[in-house]
Tab-separated table of C-alpha atoms and ligand atoms in Angstrom:
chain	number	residue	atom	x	y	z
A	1	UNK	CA	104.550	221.371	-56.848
A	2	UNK	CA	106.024	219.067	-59.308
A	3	UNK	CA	107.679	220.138	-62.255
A	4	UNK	CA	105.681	220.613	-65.500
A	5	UNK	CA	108.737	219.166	-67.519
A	6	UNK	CA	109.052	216.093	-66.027
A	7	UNK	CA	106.580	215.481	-62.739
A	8	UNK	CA	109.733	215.617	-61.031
A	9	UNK	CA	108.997	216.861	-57.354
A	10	UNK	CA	111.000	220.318	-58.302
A	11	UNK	CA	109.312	224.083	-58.695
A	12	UNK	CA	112.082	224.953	-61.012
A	13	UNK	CA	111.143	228.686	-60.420
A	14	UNK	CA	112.770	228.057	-56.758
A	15	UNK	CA	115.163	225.498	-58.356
A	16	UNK	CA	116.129	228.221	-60.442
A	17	UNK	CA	116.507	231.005	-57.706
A	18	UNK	CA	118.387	228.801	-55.131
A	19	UNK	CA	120.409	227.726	-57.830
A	20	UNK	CA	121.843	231.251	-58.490
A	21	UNK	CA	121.763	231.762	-54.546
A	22	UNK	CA	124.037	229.255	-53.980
A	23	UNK	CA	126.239	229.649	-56.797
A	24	UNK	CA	126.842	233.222	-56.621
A	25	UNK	CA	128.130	232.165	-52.280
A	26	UNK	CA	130.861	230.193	-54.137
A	27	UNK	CA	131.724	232.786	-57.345
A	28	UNK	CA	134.545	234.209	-55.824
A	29	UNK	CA	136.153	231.798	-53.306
A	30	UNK	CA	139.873	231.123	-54.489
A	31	UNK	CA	138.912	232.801	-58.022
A	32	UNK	CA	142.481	234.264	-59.473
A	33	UNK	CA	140.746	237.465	-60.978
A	34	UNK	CA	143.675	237.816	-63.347
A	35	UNK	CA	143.087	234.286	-64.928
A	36	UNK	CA	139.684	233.711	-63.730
A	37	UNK	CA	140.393	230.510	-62.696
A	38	UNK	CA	140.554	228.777	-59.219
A	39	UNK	CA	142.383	227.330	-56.978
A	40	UNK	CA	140.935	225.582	-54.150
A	41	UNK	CA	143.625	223.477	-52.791
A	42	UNK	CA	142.911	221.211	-49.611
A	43	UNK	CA	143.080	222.263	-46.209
A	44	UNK	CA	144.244	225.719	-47.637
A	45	UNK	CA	142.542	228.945	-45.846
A	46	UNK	CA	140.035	228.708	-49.493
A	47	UNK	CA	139.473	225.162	-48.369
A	48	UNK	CA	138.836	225.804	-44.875
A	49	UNK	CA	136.375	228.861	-46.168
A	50	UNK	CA	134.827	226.302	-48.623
A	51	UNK	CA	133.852	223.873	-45.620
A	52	UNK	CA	132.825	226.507	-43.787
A	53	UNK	CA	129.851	227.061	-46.330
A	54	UNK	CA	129.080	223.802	-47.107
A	55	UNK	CA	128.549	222.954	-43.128
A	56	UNK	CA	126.515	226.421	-42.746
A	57	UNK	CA	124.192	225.234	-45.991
A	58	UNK	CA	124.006	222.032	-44.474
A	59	UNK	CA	122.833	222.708	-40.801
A	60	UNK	CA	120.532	225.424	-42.806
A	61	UNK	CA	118.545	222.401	-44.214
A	62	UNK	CA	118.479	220.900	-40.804
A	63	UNK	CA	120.973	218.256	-41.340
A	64	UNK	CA	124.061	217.652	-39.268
A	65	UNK	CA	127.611	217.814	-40.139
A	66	UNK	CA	130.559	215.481	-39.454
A	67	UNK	CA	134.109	215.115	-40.791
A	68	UNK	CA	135.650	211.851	-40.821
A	69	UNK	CA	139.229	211.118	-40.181
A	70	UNK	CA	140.080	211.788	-43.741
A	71	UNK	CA	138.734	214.584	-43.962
A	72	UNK	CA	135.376	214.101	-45.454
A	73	UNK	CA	132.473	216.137	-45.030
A	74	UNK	CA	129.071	214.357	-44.349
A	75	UNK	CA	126.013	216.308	-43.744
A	76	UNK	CA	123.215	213.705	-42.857
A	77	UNK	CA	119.314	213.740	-43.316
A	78	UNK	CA	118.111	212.120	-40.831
A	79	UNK	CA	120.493	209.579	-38.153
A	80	UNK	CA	123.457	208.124	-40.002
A	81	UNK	CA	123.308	204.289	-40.395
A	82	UNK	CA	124.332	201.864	-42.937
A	83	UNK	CA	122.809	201.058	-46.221
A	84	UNK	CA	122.286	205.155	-46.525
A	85	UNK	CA	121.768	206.581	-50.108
A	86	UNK	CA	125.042	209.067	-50.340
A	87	UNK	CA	125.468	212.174	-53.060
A	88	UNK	CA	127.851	214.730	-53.684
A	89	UNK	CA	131.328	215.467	-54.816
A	90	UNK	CA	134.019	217.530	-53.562
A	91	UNK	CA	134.848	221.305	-53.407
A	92	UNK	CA	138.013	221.645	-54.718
A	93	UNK	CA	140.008	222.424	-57.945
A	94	UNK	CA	143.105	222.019	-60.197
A	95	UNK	CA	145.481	225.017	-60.336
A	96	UNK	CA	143.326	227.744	-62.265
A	97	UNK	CA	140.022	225.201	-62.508
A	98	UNK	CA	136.817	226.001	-63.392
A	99	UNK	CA	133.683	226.773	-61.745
A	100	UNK	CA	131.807	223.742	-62.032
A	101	UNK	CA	133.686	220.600	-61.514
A	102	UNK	CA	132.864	219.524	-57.651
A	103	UNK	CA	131.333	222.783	-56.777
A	104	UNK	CA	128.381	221.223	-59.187
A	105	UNK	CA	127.749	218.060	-57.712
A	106	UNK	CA	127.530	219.684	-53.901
A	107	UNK	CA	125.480	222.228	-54.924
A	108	UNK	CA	122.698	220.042	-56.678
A	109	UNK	CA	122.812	217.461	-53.667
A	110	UNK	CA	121.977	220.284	-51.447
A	111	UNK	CA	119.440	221.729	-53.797
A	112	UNK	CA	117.593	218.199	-54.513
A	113	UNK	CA	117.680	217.858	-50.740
A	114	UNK	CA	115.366	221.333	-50.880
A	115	UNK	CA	112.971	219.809	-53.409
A	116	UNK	CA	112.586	216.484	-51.205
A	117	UNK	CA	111.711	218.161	-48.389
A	118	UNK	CA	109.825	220.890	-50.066
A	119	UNK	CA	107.439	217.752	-51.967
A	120	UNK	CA	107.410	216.058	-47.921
A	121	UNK	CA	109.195	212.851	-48.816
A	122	UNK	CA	110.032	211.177	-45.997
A	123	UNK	CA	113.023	208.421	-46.540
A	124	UNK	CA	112.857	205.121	-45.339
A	125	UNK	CA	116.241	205.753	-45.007
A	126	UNK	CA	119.156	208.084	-44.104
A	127	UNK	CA	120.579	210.652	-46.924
A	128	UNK	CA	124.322	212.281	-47.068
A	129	UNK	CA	125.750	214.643	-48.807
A	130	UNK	CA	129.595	214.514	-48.821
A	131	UNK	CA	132.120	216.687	-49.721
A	132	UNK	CA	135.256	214.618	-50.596
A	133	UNK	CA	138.563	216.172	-49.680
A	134	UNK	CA	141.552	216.608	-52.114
A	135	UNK	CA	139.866	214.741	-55.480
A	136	UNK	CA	141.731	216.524	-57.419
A	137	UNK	CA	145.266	215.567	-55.867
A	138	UNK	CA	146.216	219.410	-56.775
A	139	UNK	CA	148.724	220.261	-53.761
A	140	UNK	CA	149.522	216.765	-52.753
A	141	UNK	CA	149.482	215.205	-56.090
A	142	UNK	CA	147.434	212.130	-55.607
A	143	UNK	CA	143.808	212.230	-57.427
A	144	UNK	CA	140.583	211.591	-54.767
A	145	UNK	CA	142.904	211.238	-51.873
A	146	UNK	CA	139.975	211.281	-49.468
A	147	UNK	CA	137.983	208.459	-51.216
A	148	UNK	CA	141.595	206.451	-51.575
A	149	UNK	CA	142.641	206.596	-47.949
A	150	UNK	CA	138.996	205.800	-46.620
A	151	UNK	CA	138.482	202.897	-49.198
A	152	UNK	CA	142.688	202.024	-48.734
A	153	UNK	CA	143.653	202.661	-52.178
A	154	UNK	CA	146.347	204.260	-50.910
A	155	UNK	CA	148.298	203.688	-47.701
A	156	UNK	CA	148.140	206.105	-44.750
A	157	UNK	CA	151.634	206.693	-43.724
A	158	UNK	CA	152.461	206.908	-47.651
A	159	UNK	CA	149.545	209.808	-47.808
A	160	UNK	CA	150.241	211.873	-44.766
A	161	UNK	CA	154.113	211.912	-46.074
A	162	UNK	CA	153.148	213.300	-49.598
A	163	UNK	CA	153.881	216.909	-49.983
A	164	UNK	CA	152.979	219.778	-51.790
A	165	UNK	CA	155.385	222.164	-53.965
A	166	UNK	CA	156.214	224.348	-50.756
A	167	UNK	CA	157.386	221.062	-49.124
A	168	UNK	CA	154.439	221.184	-46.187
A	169	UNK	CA	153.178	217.180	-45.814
A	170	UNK	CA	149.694	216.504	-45.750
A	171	UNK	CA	150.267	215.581	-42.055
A	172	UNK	CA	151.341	219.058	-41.176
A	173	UNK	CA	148.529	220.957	-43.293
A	174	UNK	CA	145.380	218.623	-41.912
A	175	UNK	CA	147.470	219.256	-37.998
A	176	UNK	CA	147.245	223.160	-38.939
A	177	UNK	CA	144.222	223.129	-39.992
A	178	UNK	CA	142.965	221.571	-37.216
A	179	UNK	CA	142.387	218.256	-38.120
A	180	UNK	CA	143.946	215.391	-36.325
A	181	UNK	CA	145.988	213.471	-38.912
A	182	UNK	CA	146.851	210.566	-37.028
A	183	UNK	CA	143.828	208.595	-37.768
A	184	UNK	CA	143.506	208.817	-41.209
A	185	UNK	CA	142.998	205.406	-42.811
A	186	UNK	CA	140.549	202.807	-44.361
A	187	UNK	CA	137.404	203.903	-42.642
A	188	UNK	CA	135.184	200.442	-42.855
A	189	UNK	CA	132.156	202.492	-40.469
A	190	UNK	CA	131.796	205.219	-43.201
A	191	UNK	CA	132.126	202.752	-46.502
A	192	UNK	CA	129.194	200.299	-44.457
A	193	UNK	CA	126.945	203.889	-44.366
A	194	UNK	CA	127.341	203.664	-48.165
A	195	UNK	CA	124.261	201.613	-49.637
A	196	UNK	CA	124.803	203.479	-53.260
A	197	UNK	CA	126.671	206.729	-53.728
A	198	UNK	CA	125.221	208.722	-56.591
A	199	UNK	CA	127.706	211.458	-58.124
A	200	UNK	CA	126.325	214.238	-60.177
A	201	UNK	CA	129.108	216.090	-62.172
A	202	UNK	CA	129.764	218.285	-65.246
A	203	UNK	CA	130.840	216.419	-67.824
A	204	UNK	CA	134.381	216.855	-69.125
A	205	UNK	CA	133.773	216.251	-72.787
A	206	UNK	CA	131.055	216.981	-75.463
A	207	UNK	CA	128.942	213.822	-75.680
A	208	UNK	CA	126.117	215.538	-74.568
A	209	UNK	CA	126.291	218.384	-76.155
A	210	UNK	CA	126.843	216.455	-79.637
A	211	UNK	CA	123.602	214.305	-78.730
A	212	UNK	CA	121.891	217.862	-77.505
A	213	UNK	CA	121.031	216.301	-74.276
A	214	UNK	CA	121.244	218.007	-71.109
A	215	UNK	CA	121.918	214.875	-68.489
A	216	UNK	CA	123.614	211.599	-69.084
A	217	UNK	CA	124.219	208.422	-66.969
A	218	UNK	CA	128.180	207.540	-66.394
A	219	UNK	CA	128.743	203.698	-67.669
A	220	UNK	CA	132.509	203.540	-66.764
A	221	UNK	CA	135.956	205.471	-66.040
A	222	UNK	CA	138.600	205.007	-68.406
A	223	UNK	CA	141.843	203.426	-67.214
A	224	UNK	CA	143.982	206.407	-66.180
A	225	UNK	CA	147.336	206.468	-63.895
A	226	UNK	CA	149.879	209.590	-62.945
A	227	UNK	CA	153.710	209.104	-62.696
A	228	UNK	CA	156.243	210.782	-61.054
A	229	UNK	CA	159.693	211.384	-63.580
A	230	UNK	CA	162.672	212.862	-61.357
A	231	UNK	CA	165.617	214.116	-63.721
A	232	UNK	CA	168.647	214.176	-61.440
A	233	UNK	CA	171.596	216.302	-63.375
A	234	UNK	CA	174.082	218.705	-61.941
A	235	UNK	CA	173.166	222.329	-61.148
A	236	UNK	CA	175.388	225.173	-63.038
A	237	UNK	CA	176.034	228.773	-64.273
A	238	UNK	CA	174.729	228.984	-67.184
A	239	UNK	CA	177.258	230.886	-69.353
A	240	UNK	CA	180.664	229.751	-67.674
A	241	UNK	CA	179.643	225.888	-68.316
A	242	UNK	CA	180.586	224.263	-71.847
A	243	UNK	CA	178.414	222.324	-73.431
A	244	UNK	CA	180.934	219.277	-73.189
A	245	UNK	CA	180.792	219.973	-69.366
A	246	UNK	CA	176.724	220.122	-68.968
A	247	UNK	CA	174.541	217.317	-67.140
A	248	UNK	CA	171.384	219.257	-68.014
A	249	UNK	CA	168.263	217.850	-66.471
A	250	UNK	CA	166.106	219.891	-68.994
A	251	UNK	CA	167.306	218.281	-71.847
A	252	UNK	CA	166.495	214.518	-71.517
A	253	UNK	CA	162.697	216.168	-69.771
A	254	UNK	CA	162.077	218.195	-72.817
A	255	UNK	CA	163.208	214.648	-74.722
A	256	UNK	CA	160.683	213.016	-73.051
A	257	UNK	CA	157.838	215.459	-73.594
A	258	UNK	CA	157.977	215.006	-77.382
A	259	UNK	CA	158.441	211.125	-76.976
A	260	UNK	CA	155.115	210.687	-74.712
A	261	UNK	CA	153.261	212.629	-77.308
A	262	UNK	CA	154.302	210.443	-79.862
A	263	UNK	CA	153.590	207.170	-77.723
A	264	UNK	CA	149.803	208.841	-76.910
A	265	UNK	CA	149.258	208.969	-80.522
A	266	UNK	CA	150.287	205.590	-81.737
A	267	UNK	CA	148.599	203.959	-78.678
A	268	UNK	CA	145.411	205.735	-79.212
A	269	UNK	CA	145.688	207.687	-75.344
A	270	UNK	CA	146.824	210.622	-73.950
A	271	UNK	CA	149.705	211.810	-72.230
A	272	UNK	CA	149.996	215.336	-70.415
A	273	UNK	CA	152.874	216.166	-68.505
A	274	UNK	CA	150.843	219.139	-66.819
A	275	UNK	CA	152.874	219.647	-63.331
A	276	UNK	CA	156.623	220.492	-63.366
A	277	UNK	CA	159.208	221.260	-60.826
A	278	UNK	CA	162.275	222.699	-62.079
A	279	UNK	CA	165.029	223.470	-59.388
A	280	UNK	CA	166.383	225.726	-58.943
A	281	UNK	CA	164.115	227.583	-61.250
A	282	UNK	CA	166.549	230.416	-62.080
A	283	UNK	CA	167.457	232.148	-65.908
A	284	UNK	CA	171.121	231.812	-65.344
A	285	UNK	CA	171.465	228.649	-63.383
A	286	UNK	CA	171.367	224.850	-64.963
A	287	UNK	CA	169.021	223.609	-63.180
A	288	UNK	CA	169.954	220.823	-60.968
A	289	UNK	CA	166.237	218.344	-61.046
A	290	UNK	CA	163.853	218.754	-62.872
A	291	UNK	CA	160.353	217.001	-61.141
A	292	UNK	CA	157.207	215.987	-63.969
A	293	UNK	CA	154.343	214.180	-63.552
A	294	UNK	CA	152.560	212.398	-66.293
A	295	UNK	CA	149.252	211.830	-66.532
A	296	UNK	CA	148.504	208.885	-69.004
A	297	UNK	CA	144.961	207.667	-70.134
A	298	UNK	CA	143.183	205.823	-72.697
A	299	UNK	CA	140.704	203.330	-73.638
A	300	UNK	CA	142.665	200.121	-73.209
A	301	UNK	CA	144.577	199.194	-69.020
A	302	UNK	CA	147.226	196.913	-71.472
A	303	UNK	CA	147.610	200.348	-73.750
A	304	UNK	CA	148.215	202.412	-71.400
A	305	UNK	CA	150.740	201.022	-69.395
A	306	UNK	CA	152.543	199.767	-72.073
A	307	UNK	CA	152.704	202.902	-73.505
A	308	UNK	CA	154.135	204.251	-70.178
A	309	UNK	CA	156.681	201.658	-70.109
A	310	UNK	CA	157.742	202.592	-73.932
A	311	UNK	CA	158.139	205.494	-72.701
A	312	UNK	CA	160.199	205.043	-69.391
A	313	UNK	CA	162.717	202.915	-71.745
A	314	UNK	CA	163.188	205.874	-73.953
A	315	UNK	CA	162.922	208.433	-70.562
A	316	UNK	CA	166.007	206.139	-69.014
A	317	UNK	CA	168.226	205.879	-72.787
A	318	UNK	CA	167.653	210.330	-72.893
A	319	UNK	CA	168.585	210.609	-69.470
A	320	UNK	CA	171.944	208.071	-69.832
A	321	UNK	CA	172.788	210.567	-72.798
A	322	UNK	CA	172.984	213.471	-70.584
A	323	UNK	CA	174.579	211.834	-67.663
A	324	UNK	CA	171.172	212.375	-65.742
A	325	UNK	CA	169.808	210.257	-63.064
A	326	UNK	CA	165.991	209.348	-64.131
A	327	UNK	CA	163.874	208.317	-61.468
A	328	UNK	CA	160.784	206.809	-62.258
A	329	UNK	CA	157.727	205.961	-59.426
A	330	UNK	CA	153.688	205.162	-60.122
A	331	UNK	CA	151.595	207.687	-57.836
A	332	UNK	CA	148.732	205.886	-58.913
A	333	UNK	CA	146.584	203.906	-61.736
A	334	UNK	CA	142.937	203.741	-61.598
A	335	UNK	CA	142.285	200.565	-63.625
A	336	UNK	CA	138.807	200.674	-65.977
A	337	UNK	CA	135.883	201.441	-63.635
A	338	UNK	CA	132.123	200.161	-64.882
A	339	UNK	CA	129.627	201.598	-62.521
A	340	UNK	CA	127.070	199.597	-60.777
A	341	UNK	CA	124.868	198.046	-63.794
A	342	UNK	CA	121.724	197.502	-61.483
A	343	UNK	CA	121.708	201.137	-59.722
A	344	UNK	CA	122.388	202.995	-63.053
A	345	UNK	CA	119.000	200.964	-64.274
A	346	UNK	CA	117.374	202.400	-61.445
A	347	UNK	CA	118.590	205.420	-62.235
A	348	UNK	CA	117.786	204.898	-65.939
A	349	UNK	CA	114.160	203.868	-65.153
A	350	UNK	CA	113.473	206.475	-62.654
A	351	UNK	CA	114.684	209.181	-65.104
A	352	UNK	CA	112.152	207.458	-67.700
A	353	UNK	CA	109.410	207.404	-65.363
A	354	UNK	CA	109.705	211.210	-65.304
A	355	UNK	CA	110.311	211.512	-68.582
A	356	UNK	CA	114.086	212.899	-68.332
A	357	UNK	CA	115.842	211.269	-71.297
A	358	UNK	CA	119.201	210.480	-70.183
A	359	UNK	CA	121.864	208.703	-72.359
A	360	UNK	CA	124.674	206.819	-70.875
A	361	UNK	CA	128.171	207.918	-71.425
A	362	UNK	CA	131.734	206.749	-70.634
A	363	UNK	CA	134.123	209.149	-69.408
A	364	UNK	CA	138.504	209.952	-69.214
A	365	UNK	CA	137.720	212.170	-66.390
A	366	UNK	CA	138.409	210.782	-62.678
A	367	UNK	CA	136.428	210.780	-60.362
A	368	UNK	CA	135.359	209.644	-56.346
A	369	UNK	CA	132.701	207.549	-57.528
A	370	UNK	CA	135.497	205.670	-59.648
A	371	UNK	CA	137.463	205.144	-56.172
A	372	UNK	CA	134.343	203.581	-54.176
A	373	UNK	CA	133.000	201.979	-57.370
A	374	UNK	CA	136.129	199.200	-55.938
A	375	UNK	CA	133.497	199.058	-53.207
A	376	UNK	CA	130.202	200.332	-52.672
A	377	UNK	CA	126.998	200.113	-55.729
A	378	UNK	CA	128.602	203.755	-57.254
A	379	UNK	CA	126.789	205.949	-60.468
A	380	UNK	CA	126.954	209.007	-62.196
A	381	UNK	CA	124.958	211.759	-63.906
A	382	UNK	CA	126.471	214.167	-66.115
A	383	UNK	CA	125.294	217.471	-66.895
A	384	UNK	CA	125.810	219.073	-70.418
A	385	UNK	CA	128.956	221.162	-71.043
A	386	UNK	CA	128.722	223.079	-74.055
A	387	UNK	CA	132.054	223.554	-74.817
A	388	UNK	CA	133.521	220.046	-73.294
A	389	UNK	CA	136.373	222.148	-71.674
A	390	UNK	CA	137.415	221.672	-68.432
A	391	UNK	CA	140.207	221.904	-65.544
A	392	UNK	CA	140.074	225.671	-67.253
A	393	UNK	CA	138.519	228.915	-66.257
A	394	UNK	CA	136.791	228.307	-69.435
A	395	UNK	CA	134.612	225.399	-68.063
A	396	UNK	CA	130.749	225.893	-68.607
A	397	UNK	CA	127.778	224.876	-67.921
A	398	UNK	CA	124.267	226.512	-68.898
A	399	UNK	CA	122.019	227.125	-66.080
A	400	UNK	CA	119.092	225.635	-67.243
A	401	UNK	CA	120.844	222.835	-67.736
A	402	UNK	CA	122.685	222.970	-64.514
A	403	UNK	CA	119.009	222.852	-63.252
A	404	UNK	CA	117.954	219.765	-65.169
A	405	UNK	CA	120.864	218.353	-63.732
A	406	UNK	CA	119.472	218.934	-60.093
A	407	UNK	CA	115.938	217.535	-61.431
A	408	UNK	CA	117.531	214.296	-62.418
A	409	UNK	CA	119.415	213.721	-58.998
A	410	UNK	CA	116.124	214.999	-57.245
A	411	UNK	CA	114.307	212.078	-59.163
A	412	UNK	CA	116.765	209.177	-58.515
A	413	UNK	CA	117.514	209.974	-54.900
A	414	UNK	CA	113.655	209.981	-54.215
A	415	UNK	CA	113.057	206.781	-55.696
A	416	UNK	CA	116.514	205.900	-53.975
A	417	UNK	CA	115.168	206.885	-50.335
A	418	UNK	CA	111.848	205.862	-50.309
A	419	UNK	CA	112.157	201.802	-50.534
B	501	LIG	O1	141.686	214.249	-63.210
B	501	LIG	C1	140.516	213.971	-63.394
B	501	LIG	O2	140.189	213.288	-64.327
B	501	LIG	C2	139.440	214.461	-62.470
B	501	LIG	O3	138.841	215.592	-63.026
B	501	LIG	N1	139.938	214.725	-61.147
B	502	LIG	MN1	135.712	216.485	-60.425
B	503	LIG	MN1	138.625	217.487	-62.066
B	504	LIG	MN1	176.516	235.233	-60.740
């Protein structure tokens, strides 16, 4: 039955009721009820819960389930080979995230999986769905960690040695978790199974909502990089120390705060210094480091990092003041990413064909298809978000719109599959 909307091969009745089915499986995993936000950190016992799920859903459609040695999920129609088409996204969240971003994009691959099979396509080639691990870089601190080490944006030994705030290394959480660690690492066999990789995700902004649109096409990734600021001072009590006496690692931090906020604005970007790590973290100790790490982005690579090194000038000049130490190291920079002009035609035209107006849209937001943009045919649908807010409990997305989302994918990975 194809949908009377858009002759999409959906029954948006079923959409509609596997939709909620599958949504309501992930409400509560690693939901904070007191915030009402989540935290789904990798290989965490949430994680572990989260995979758990997405393997069960996946043999449930008759497909079969591999992880690969970063950590990847892949759940194949049909035998993987190169050249595949590849969907998805990944599973889990900032501290205290929303709902939708990741969760989204798995759940509407599996679902448009449903509808193909429901309508009897048969693909001339293999499909995956893939559940990245650790996009975003929320307990180890580097963004789409599984799409960097596979693609080898980032360097193995450098990635199993990052660790999270209670110290554990990536190393020891994938060994505990049960995953061999040793052979993470560029992973040339899974990027030659990627022919395109098509990411459907909510969008973190209001350009669709403004243009009262419920889908949009990605056209690129702003630049965007995180760095790691280490204030080095001297831990003391905090009422028997004078003033005069103080090397206060606080004080050139909160310095810098102000400062990057006044850099953003003049360069037209934005700066967040959204993860701190103040030790020790007591009321009536001076705290001896103080750990931040920016997150700078904006429309122009040159902007950006200029602004960054404006600002690591005046971090080093506040930090001399207090007799600090200021150390000051790039995690990462994703430079600007333009998706694949020729697949987001195709996905253009087949939206037109059914009638499923689409606008194209850039985006701040990071994302795995930004990672293996660098080297597979990569685009991106967006679905509406009313309010634009995300990386929040408050993050939202309608349901009919999460539905027209699923429609959209269902429509370009048909015309995708069958050659
Ligand atoms: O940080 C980002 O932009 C993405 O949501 N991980
Ligand atoms: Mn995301
Ligand atoms: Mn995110
Ligand atoms: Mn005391």
């Amino acid at each position: 039955m194809a949908s009377a909307r858009s002759g999409a091969p959906v029954d948006r009745p079923v959409l509609r009721s596997s939709f909620d089915g599958l949504w309501s499986d992930l409400d509560g995993v690693g939901r904070d009820p007191r915030s009402g936000g989540y935290d789904r950190f990798s290989w965490t016992g949430v994680d572990l819960g989260l995979r758990e799920w997405f393997a069960a859903e996946a043999s449930r459609r008759g497909l079969s389930v591999e992880t690969d040695r970063n950590g990847n999920q892949w759940a194949w129609w049909g035998e993987p080979a190169d050249g595949a088409v590849v969907t998805g996204s990944h599973l889990d969240s900032v501290p205290g995230g929303g709902a939708f971003d990741g969760p989204l994009g798995v759940v509407a691959a599996l679902l448009a999986v449903d509808a193909l099979q429901a309508a009897g396509v048969e693909p001339t080639r293999p499909l995956a769905v893939v559940n990245f691990v650790e996009e975003e870089g929320a307990r180890f601190g580097l963004a789409c960690l599984g799409s960097r080490l596979m693609t080898g944006a980032v360097d193995a030994s450098h990635a199993l040695a990052l660790t999270d705030d209670d110290g554990t290394s990536l190393a020891e959480a994938m060994t505990r978790a049960g995953h061999a660690a040793e052979h993470v690492g560029v992973d040339e066999a899974a990027l030659a199974r990627i022919g395109v990789f098509v990411e459907l995700h909510v969008e973190q902004g209001r350009h669709l909502a403004l243009g009262d649109e419920s889908v949009g096409v990605a056209s690129s990734i702003l630049p965007h990089g995180r760095w790691h600021f280490c204030f080095e001072g001297e831990g003391n009590h905090a009422g028997t120390t004078r003033l005069v006496d103080r090397h206060d690692p606080m004080l050139p931090f909160a310095e810098v705060v102000g400062a990057a906020r006044r850099l953003a604005a003049e360069a037209q970007a934005v700066t967040t210094f959204g993860r701190v790590r103040v030790d020790p973290n007591g009321t009536n100790a001076i705290p001896s480091r103080v750990d931040a790490w920016l997150d700078a982005r904006g429309a122009e690579q040159g902007g950006v990092t200029r602004l960054v090194d404006d600002l690591q000038r005046f971090a080093e000049e506040a930090a001399a003041g207090h007799g600090v130490r200021l150390t000051v190291t790039n995690d990462s920079f994703t430079p600007v990413v333009d998706f694949d002009a020729s697949l987001s035609d195709r996905l253009r035209s087949s939206l037109g064909a059914a009638s499923i107006a689409a606008p194209t849209l850039p985006t701040a937001a990071g994302h795995d298809a930004g990672i293996l943009a660098a080297r597979v045919p990569t685009a991106m649908l967006f679905v509406r978000n009313p309010t634009g807010v995300s990386h929040s409990p408050y993050e939202q997305a309608d349901e009919s719109d999460c539905v027209d989302g699923v429609e959209a994918l269902t429509v370009v990975l048909r015309d995708l599959l069958v050659q």
